[in-house]
Each structure stands twice: as structure tokens, then as C-alpha cells.
Tab-separated table of C-alpha atoms in Angstrom:
chain	number	residue	atom	x	y	z
A	269	MET	CA	-83.190	128.997	-165.037
A	270	ALA	CA	-83.166	127.265	-168.419
A	271	LEU	CA	-85.078	124.019	-167.933
A	272	ILE	CA	-87.949	123.022	-165.645
A	273	VAL	CA	-89.117	119.405	-165.699
A	274	ASN	CA	-92.342	118.597	-163.834
A	275	GLY	CA	-91.653	121.601	-161.611
A	276	GLU	CA	-88.043	120.616	-160.892
A	277	GLU	CA	-85.284	122.924	-162.098
A	278	ILE	CA	-82.148	121.856	-163.939
A	279	GLU	CA	-79.403	124.397	-163.295
A	280	ASP	CA	-77.706	126.291	-166.120
A	281	GLU	CA	-74.314	124.976	-164.994
A	282	THR	CA	-75.545	121.385	-165.339
A	283	ILE	CA	-76.791	122.093	-168.848
A	284	GLU	CA	-73.502	123.752	-169.784
A	285	ASN	CA	-71.467	120.797	-168.491
A	286	GLU	CA	-73.608	118.347	-170.486
A	287	PHE	CA	-73.309	120.542	-173.582
A	288	ARG	CA	-69.517	120.658	-173.306
A	289	THR	CA	-69.328	116.892	-172.836
A	290	ILE	CA	-71.368	116.310	-175.996
A	291	LYS	CA	-69.450	118.879	-178.028
A	292	GLY	CA	-66.120	117.517	-176.779
A	293	HIS	CA	-67.043	114.041	-178.001
A	294	TYR	CA	-67.799	115.303	-181.500
A	295	GLU	CA	-64.644	117.404	-181.552
A	296	ARG	CA	-62.520	114.396	-180.607
A	297	THR	CA	-64.065	112.387	-183.422
A	298	LEU	CA	-63.512	115.272	-185.864
A	299	GLN	CA	-67.222	115.643	-186.588
A	300	VAL	CA	-67.495	119.327	-185.712
A	301	ALA	CA	-65.573	122.563	-186.166
A	302	CYS	CA	-65.951	125.584	-183.893
A	303	CYS	CA	-69.618	126.353	-183.154
A	304	GLU	CA	-71.356	125.157	-186.318
A	305	ARG	CA	-73.463	122.581	-184.459
A	306	ASP	CA	-73.777	124.283	-181.058
A	307	PRO	CA	-77.578	124.741	-181.226
A	308	GLU	CA	-77.947	121.030	-181.997
A	309	PHE	CA	-75.626	120.029	-179.145
A	310	ARG	CA	-77.316	122.346	-176.658
A	311	ALA	CA	-80.723	120.950	-177.580
A	312	LEU	CA	-79.349	117.414	-177.187
A	313	ALA	CA	-77.888	118.323	-173.778
A	314	LYS	CA	-81.252	119.593	-172.586
A	315	ASP	CA	-83.060	116.537	-173.934
A	316	ASN	CA	-80.566	114.180	-172.245
A	317	LEU	CA	-80.906	115.932	-168.893
A	318	ALA	CA	-84.698	116.138	-169.099
A	319	SER	CA	-84.913	112.435	-169.945
A	320	ARG	CA	-82.681	111.446	-167.030
A	321	LEU	CA	-84.653	113.585	-164.611
A	322	ILE	CA	-88.089	112.262	-165.597
A	323	ILE	CA	-86.746	108.714	-165.270
A	324	GLN	CA	-85.459	109.523	-161.769
A	325	GLN	CA	-88.770	111.160	-160.901
A	326	GLU	CA	-90.702	108.109	-162.095
A	327	ALA	CA	-88.458	105.776	-160.095
A	328	MET	CA	-89.055	107.843	-156.965
A	329	LYS	CA	-92.793	107.856	-157.662
A	330	ARG	CA	-92.941	104.071	-158.065
A	331	PHE	CA	-90.579	103.210	-155.224
A	332	PRO	CA	-90.563	106.051	-152.675
A	333	GLU	CA	-89.164	103.747	-150.022
A	334	VAL	CA	-86.438	101.115	-150.447
A	335	SER	CA	-85.343	98.650	-147.834
A	336	THR	CA	-82.090	98.942	-145.915
A	337	GLU	CA	-81.294	95.377	-146.953
A	338	ASP	CA	-81.568	96.266	-150.649
A	339	VAL	CA	-79.341	99.314	-150.180
A	340	LYS	CA	-76.706	97.318	-148.297
A	341	SER	CA	-76.777	94.549	-150.886
A	342	ARG	CA	-76.348	96.947	-153.804
A	343	LEU	CA	-73.567	98.865	-152.025
A	344	ALA	CA	-71.679	95.647	-151.257
A	345	LYS	CA	-71.927	94.611	-154.910
A	346	LEU	CA	-70.670	98.003	-156.127
A	347	ILE	CA	-67.716	97.908	-153.741
A	348	GLU	CA	-66.846	94.371	-154.823
A	349	GLU	CA	-66.958	95.375	-158.500
A	350	SER	CA	-64.686	98.365	-157.781
A	351	GLY	CA	-62.138	96.345	-155.821
A	352	SER	CA	-62.414	98.248	-152.548
A	353	GLU	CA	-64.525	100.867	-150.815
A	354	ASP	CA	-61.916	103.576	-151.455
A	355	GLN	CA	-61.845	102.794	-155.171
A	356	PHE	CA	-65.631	102.827	-155.296
A	357	LEU	CA	-65.782	106.235	-153.596
A	358	MET	CA	-63.213	107.572	-156.050
A	359	ARG	CA	-65.225	106.225	-158.974
A	360	ILE	CA	-68.374	108.071	-157.882
A	361	GLY	CA	-66.453	111.265	-157.099
A	362	MET	CA	-66.739	111.131	-153.312
A	363	PRO	CA	-63.199	111.688	-151.935
A	364	VAL	CA	-64.513	111.770	-148.356
A	365	LYS	CA	-67.180	109.290	-147.352
A	366	ASP	CA	-70.543	110.968	-146.697
A	367	GLU	CA	-72.918	108.355	-145.271
A	368	GLY	CA	-76.060	110.351	-145.985
A	369	LEU	CA	-75.167	111.202	-149.566
A	370	LEU	CA	-73.900	107.679	-150.199
A	371	HIS	CA	-77.144	106.156	-148.910
A	372	ALA	CA	-79.179	108.504	-151.112
A	373	GLN	CA	-77.168	107.645	-154.231
A	374	VAL	CA	-77.326	103.903	-153.661
A	375	SER	CA	-81.038	104.133	-152.860
A	376	ASN	CA	-81.594	105.840	-156.205
A	377	GLY	CA	-79.752	102.973	-157.858
A	378	VAL	CA	-81.998	100.440	-156.138
A	379	ARG	CA	-85.089	102.317	-157.321
A	380	MET	CA	-83.766	102.385	-160.895
A	381	ASP	CA	-83.000	98.655	-160.828
A	382	LYS	CA	-86.487	97.814	-159.592
A	383	MET	CA	-88.151	100.070	-162.139
A	384	MET	CA	-86.142	98.786	-165.108
A	385	ILE	CA	-86.904	95.176	-164.189
A	386	ALA	CA	-90.577	96.087	-164.453
A	387	VAL	CA	-90.047	98.025	-167.713
A	388	TYR	CA	-88.166	95.186	-169.411
A	389	ALA	CA	-90.607	92.470	-168.331
A	390	PRO	CA	-91.423	90.059	-169.776
A	391	GLU	CA	-87.988	89.376	-171.218
A	392	PRO	CA	-87.746	87.000	-174.184
A	393	THR	CA	-86.613	83.388	-174.002
A	394	PRO	CA	-85.695	82.769	-177.652
A	395	THR	CA	-85.495	79.288	-179.120
A	396	ASP	CA	-82.551	78.126	-181.203
A	397	GLU	CA	-84.683	78.740	-184.283
A	398	ASP	CA	-85.371	82.320	-183.155
A	399	MET	CA	-81.706	82.938	-182.485
A	400	ARG	CA	-80.565	81.471	-185.788
A	401	ALA	CA	-83.028	83.677	-187.675
A	402	TRP	CA	-81.802	86.758	-185.769
A	403	TYR	CA	-78.190	85.753	-186.397
A	404	GLU	CA	-78.779	85.474	-190.145
A	405	LYS	CA	-80.626	88.800	-190.252
A	406	ASN	CA	-77.885	90.574	-188.274
A	407	ILE	CA	-74.835	88.738	-189.573
A	408	GLN	CA	-72.774	91.958	-189.568
A	409	TYR	CA	-72.387	91.595	-185.783
A	410	PHE	CA	-70.838	88.149	-186.063
A	411	LEU	CA	-68.001	88.540	-188.545
A	412	THR	CA	-64.369	87.688	-187.976
A	413	GLU	CA	-61.944	90.601	-188.114
A	414	GLU	CA	-60.386	91.354	-191.463
A	415	GLU	CA	-56.664	90.519	-191.559
A	416	VAL	CA	-53.867	91.411	-193.936
A	417	LYS	CA	-50.282	90.270	-194.359
A	418	ALA	CA	-47.603	92.753	-195.430
A	419	SER	CA	-43.899	93.349	-195.804
A	420	HIS	CA	-42.375	96.777	-195.223
A	421	ILE	CA	-39.342	98.926	-195.850
A	422	THR	CA	-38.670	101.735	-193.374
A	423	LEU	CA	-35.904	104.316	-193.632
A	424	SER	CA	-35.352	106.416	-190.525
A	425	LEU	CA	-34.506	110.120	-190.678
A	426	ALA	CA	-31.844	109.650	-188.004
A	427	GLY	CA	-28.454	110.680	-189.364
A	428	ALA	CA	-29.852	111.770	-192.734
A	429	ARG	CA	-28.690	115.011	-194.284
A	430	SER	CA	-32.265	115.919	-195.219
A	431	ARG	CA	-35.792	114.546	-195.461
A	432	ALA	CA	-35.583	114.945	-199.228
A	433	GLU	CA	-32.607	112.602	-199.327
A	434	VAL	CA	-34.464	109.859	-197.479
A	435	TYR	CA	-37.622	110.368	-199.502
A	436	THR	CA	-35.674	110.036	-202.740
A	437	GLN	CA	-34.052	106.825	-201.535
A	438	VAL	CA	-37.377	105.240	-200.569
A	439	ARG	CA	-38.907	106.351	-203.849
A	440	GLU	CA	-36.065	104.642	-205.744
A	441	LEU	CA	-36.627	101.445	-203.762
A	442	ARG	CA	-40.318	101.582	-204.638
A	443	GLY	CA	-39.407	101.888	-208.291
A	444	LYS	CA	-37.251	98.763	-208.057
A	445	ALA	CA	-40.067	96.858	-206.334
A	446	LEU	CA	-42.541	97.933	-209.000
A	447	ALA	CA	-40.066	96.784	-211.651
A	448	GLY	CA	-40.088	93.271	-210.172
A	449	ALA	CA	-37.264	93.262	-207.613
A	450	ASP	CA	-37.777	90.986	-204.605
A	451	PHE	CA	-39.410	93.229	-201.987
A	452	ASP	CA	-38.205	91.327	-198.934
A	453	ALA	CA	-34.639	91.247	-200.289
A	454	LEU	CA	-34.740	95.018	-200.706
A	455	ALA	CA	-36.068	95.344	-197.170
A	456	VAL	CA	-33.333	93.138	-195.682
A	457	GLU	CA	-30.702	95.274	-197.386
A	458	HIS	CA	-32.152	98.728	-196.720
A	459	ASN	CA	-34.407	98.675	-193.633
A	460	SER	CA	-33.104	101.045	-190.953
A	461	ASN	CA	-34.084	98.659	-188.163
A	462	LYS	CA	-32.244	95.445	-188.963
A	463	GLU	CA	-33.883	93.663	-186.020
A	464	THR	CA	-37.369	93.921	-187.499
A	465	PRO	CA	-38.044	91.329	-190.216
A	466	PRO	CA	-39.491	92.604	-193.504
A	467	ASP	CA	-42.493	90.273	-193.266
A	468	LEU	CA	-44.854	91.565	-190.579
A	469	GLY	CA	-47.078	88.501	-190.801
A	470	TRP	CA	-50.848	88.591	-190.414
A	471	PHE	CA	-52.351	91.466	-188.420
A	472	LYS	CA	-55.706	93.073	-187.623
A	473	ARG	CA	-56.661	96.685	-187.229
A	474	GLY	CA	-55.316	98.243	-184.049
A	475	GLU	CA	-52.041	96.304	-183.938
A	476	PHE	CA	-49.862	98.867	-185.747
A	477	MET	CA	-49.737	102.641	-186.140
A	478	GLU	CA	-52.880	104.093	-187.683
A	479	GLU	CA	-50.950	105.722	-190.546
A	480	PHE	CA	-49.516	102.344	-191.558
A	481	GLU	CA	-52.799	100.475	-191.198
A	482	CYS	CA	-54.710	103.012	-193.285
A	483	ILE	CA	-52.335	102.278	-196.158
A	484	ALA	CA	-52.136	98.505	-195.681
A	485	PHE	CA	-55.868	97.835	-195.372
A	486	SER	CA	-56.649	99.996	-198.415
A	487	MET	CA	-54.354	97.994	-200.744
A	488	ASN	CA	-54.957	95.019	-202.993
A	489	GLU	CA	-52.975	91.816	-202.598
A	490	GLY	CA	-49.625	92.116	-204.398
A	491	GLU	CA	-49.773	95.916	-204.490
A	492	VAL	CA	-46.808	98.098	-203.494
A	493	SER	CA	-47.813	101.226	-201.602
A	494	PRO	CA	-46.879	104.816	-202.356
A	495	VAL	CA	-44.198	106.355	-200.139
A	496	PHE	CA	-45.733	107.473	-196.839
A	497	THR	CA	-44.485	108.836	-193.524
A	498	THR	CA	-44.929	108.131	-189.836
A	499	GLN	CA	-42.994	109.305	-186.800
A	500	LEU	CA	-40.518	106.520	-187.548
A	501	GLY	CA	-39.565	107.829	-190.985
A	502	PHE	CA	-40.445	107.068	-194.615
A	503	HIS	CA	-42.069	103.780	-195.592
A	504	ILE	CA	-43.294	101.597	-198.389
A	505	CYS	CA	-45.105	98.306	-197.907
A	506	LYS	CA	-46.320	95.434	-200.035
A	507	LEU	CA	-49.546	93.608	-199.299
A	508	THR	CA	-48.872	89.894	-199.549
A	509	GLY	CA	-52.152	88.456	-198.274
A	510	ARG	CA	-55.683	89.303	-197.225
A	511	LYS	CA	-58.240	87.420	-195.144
A	512	PRO	CA	-61.671	89.066	-195.513
A	513	ALA	CA	-64.146	89.167	-192.668
A	514	VAL	CA	-66.398	86.089	-192.740
A	515	PRO	CA	-69.356	85.000	-190.571
A	516	LYS	CA	-68.503	83.093	-187.408
A	517	PRO	CA	-70.341	79.761	-187.067
A	518	PHE	CA	-73.710	80.135	-185.320
A	519	ASP	CA	-72.869	77.559	-182.649
A	520	ASP	CA	-69.747	79.558	-181.713
A	521	VAL	CA	-71.688	82.778	-181.120
A	522	LYS	CA	-75.002	81.474	-179.790
A	523	ASP	CA	-74.495	83.084	-176.374
A	524	GLU	CA	-73.626	86.405	-177.997
A	525	VAL	CA	-76.726	86.178	-180.193
A	526	ARG	CA	-78.898	85.609	-177.126
A	527	HIS	CA	-77.242	88.555	-175.359
A	528	ARG	CA	-77.715	90.889	-178.329
A	529	MET	CA	-81.352	89.876	-178.689
A	530	LEU	CA	-81.901	90.676	-175.019
A	531	GLU	CA	-80.136	94.028	-175.368
A	532	GLN	CA	-82.271	94.905	-178.385
A	533	HIS	CA	-85.417	94.004	-176.467
A	534	ARG	CA	-84.351	96.192	-173.542
A	535	ASP	CA	-83.405	99.123	-175.780
A	536	GLU	CA	-86.767	99.025	-177.528
A	537	LYS	CA	-88.675	98.778	-174.241
A	538	PHE	CA	-86.610	101.578	-172.692
A	539	ASN	CA	-87.123	103.935	-175.639
A	540	VAL	CA	-90.889	103.418	-175.587
A	541	PHE	CA	-90.904	103.928	-171.807
A	542	VAL	CA	-88.966	107.205	-172.004
A	543	ASP	CA	-91.065	108.506	-174.900
A	544	GLU	CA	-94.235	107.888	-172.901
A	545	LEU	CA	-92.797	109.664	-169.847
A	546	LYS	CA	-91.746	112.659	-171.963
A	547	LYS	CA	-95.186	112.931	-173.571
A	548	ALA	CA	-96.793	113.060	-170.121
A	549	ALA	CA	-94.185	115.391	-168.603
A	550	SER	CA	-94.243	119.152	-168.265
A	551	ILE	CA	-90.944	120.354	-169.761
A	552	GLU	CA	-90.372	124.109	-169.943
A	553	ASP	CA	-87.325	125.546	-171.694
A	554	THR	CA	-87.143	129.166	-170.548
A	555	ASP	CA	-83.941	130.211	-172.338
A	556	PRO	CA	-83.231	130.267	-176.087
A	557	ASP	CA	-79.964	128.918	-177.431
A	558	GLU	CA	-77.115	131.300	-176.569
A	559	GLY	CA	-74.594	130.058	-179.163
A	560	CYS	CA	-70.964	129.438	-178.291
A	561	GLY	CA	-69.905	132.977	-177.507
A	562	CYS	CA	-67.072	132.995	-180.009
A	563	GLY	CA	-68.551	135.686	-182.246
A	564	HIS	CA	-69.736	133.386	-185.055
């Protein structure tokens, strides 16, 4: 028994699952190695679970009974959003329909909806002047995507006697380009894939392989890259244009501004609400951090 919230226990297995989910996220984003941050992640797991439980407890306290009509309405909406009842049941992890459990889960959702409507109220109705001021203060949310234009030379390893041979050839081509040779002419003559034009045109992040984009977006216009590799072989590229991110016109993003203002309002209200519940709650952590068990 590791965590007791207002007399209600949170099982060790639940805490461990939450901990592993948090740690897995940081591992996937390369922000953690081994167990160096395990105490932090375990504390975060416990805080997440305690927060969720006190919110559920408060919803049950405020709305102990919900109407059958509200439950049916919410269930119908969830099924419609999922595409079918079977898909909805799969999404919530219920391979076999359990009427009692399903009713309980949907009822909890109804309670949460009712409570959050009360928490968020009154919601703002910003004027155009309010929205324009918020837009100008938070302009980083309303920028176009940066674009670059590049030409490339790619030599495949297929049929080569060695990687060193291909690398040397690409390096020689880079030397010619740096000396003033026409880059696209070199590409037409030497590219392994003759069907792909040298000029890749304008592109944004996420349209090509990450290895290529890291090089292209880090270059200055007119610059020829160092030799680099991907799974396709050895490459060099030349940046031939750059369109920096610029603010989108206010009138084009007015709806997005309104939405973001509403989301900010809700986030602030929610955080205050949860903090107040946690201050009033009895939260007992009976077990110290156990580490990761790997010997470190």
C-alpha cells in the first residue's frame, strides 16, 4: 500500500504502471538514461494518480446521482465519435461489453463534464481588441512554418566496391561545387536516382528524412553541405532559398486566437481547482522511493 488519498487506496501496480508510462515517454524523447531520474518520475506518477483520484472523488461528491438520459446521451456521442459501438469498446479496453461497468464509466464521465463546466464558469467572451492584444503578446503561436529550398546529390551504396569509394566520390563532387561548378548540373550527371530531379523545391520540416532536414534547415542560403549519410547512401545538398517563419495575419487566425484564449482560461482555472483540492485532501505516501532495481 503506497498511496492513500482521502482514505482511498491506490494500488502499487497502478503506481508502477504510471511510473513506467512516464519514464517511457522520457526515454523515447532521449531525456533520460537508465535510472538517473527514477525518484522524480515515481514522485510524478504518485502526484498524477493522487490528482486524478481527488478530482474523481470531488465529482462524485458534487454529483452523486446522474440521470439515465445524461448517460445515454454521452454514450451515444462517444459511440458516434468512435465510428461504432465495437470501436468504442475497443478504445476503452472493453473487448466484451459489460453493461454495468460501461454505465459506471460513462456516469463518471457525465459527472466530470458537469463539474468542469462549473469550474470553468464564467468563460470569457473576448472582444476583437482583447483578441488582438493576446495575439500580439503570443505571436509565437501564429507563425507560418519555416521553409527552405534545396538541391541534392545522392550516391547509393548499391553496386559500390566499398563505402570509402562512394564517400570519396561525393567528397570530390562537393569540392567541385565549392569551387563554383553548377550544382544542379553535377547532380544531373552523378545522382544515383536519375528519376529524382536535383531541385527538391520548397519544403517544410517533416516532409523528408530527419537526417536530411537537420542538415538543410541548419544551412545558410547558397551554402553547400558537408558529406552526410542516410539509409539511401551518401549525400551533399545546396540550400538555394529560405522562407523564415512570419506572423499570420490576425484576421486569418482570429478563431484560433479565441480558442487558445479559452484553453488558457480553462487551464488556469483547472490548475487552481486541483491545487485547492490537494491542499484540502489527506494524501498519505506510505512507501519511500524504491529506485529502479537495476543496481545503480
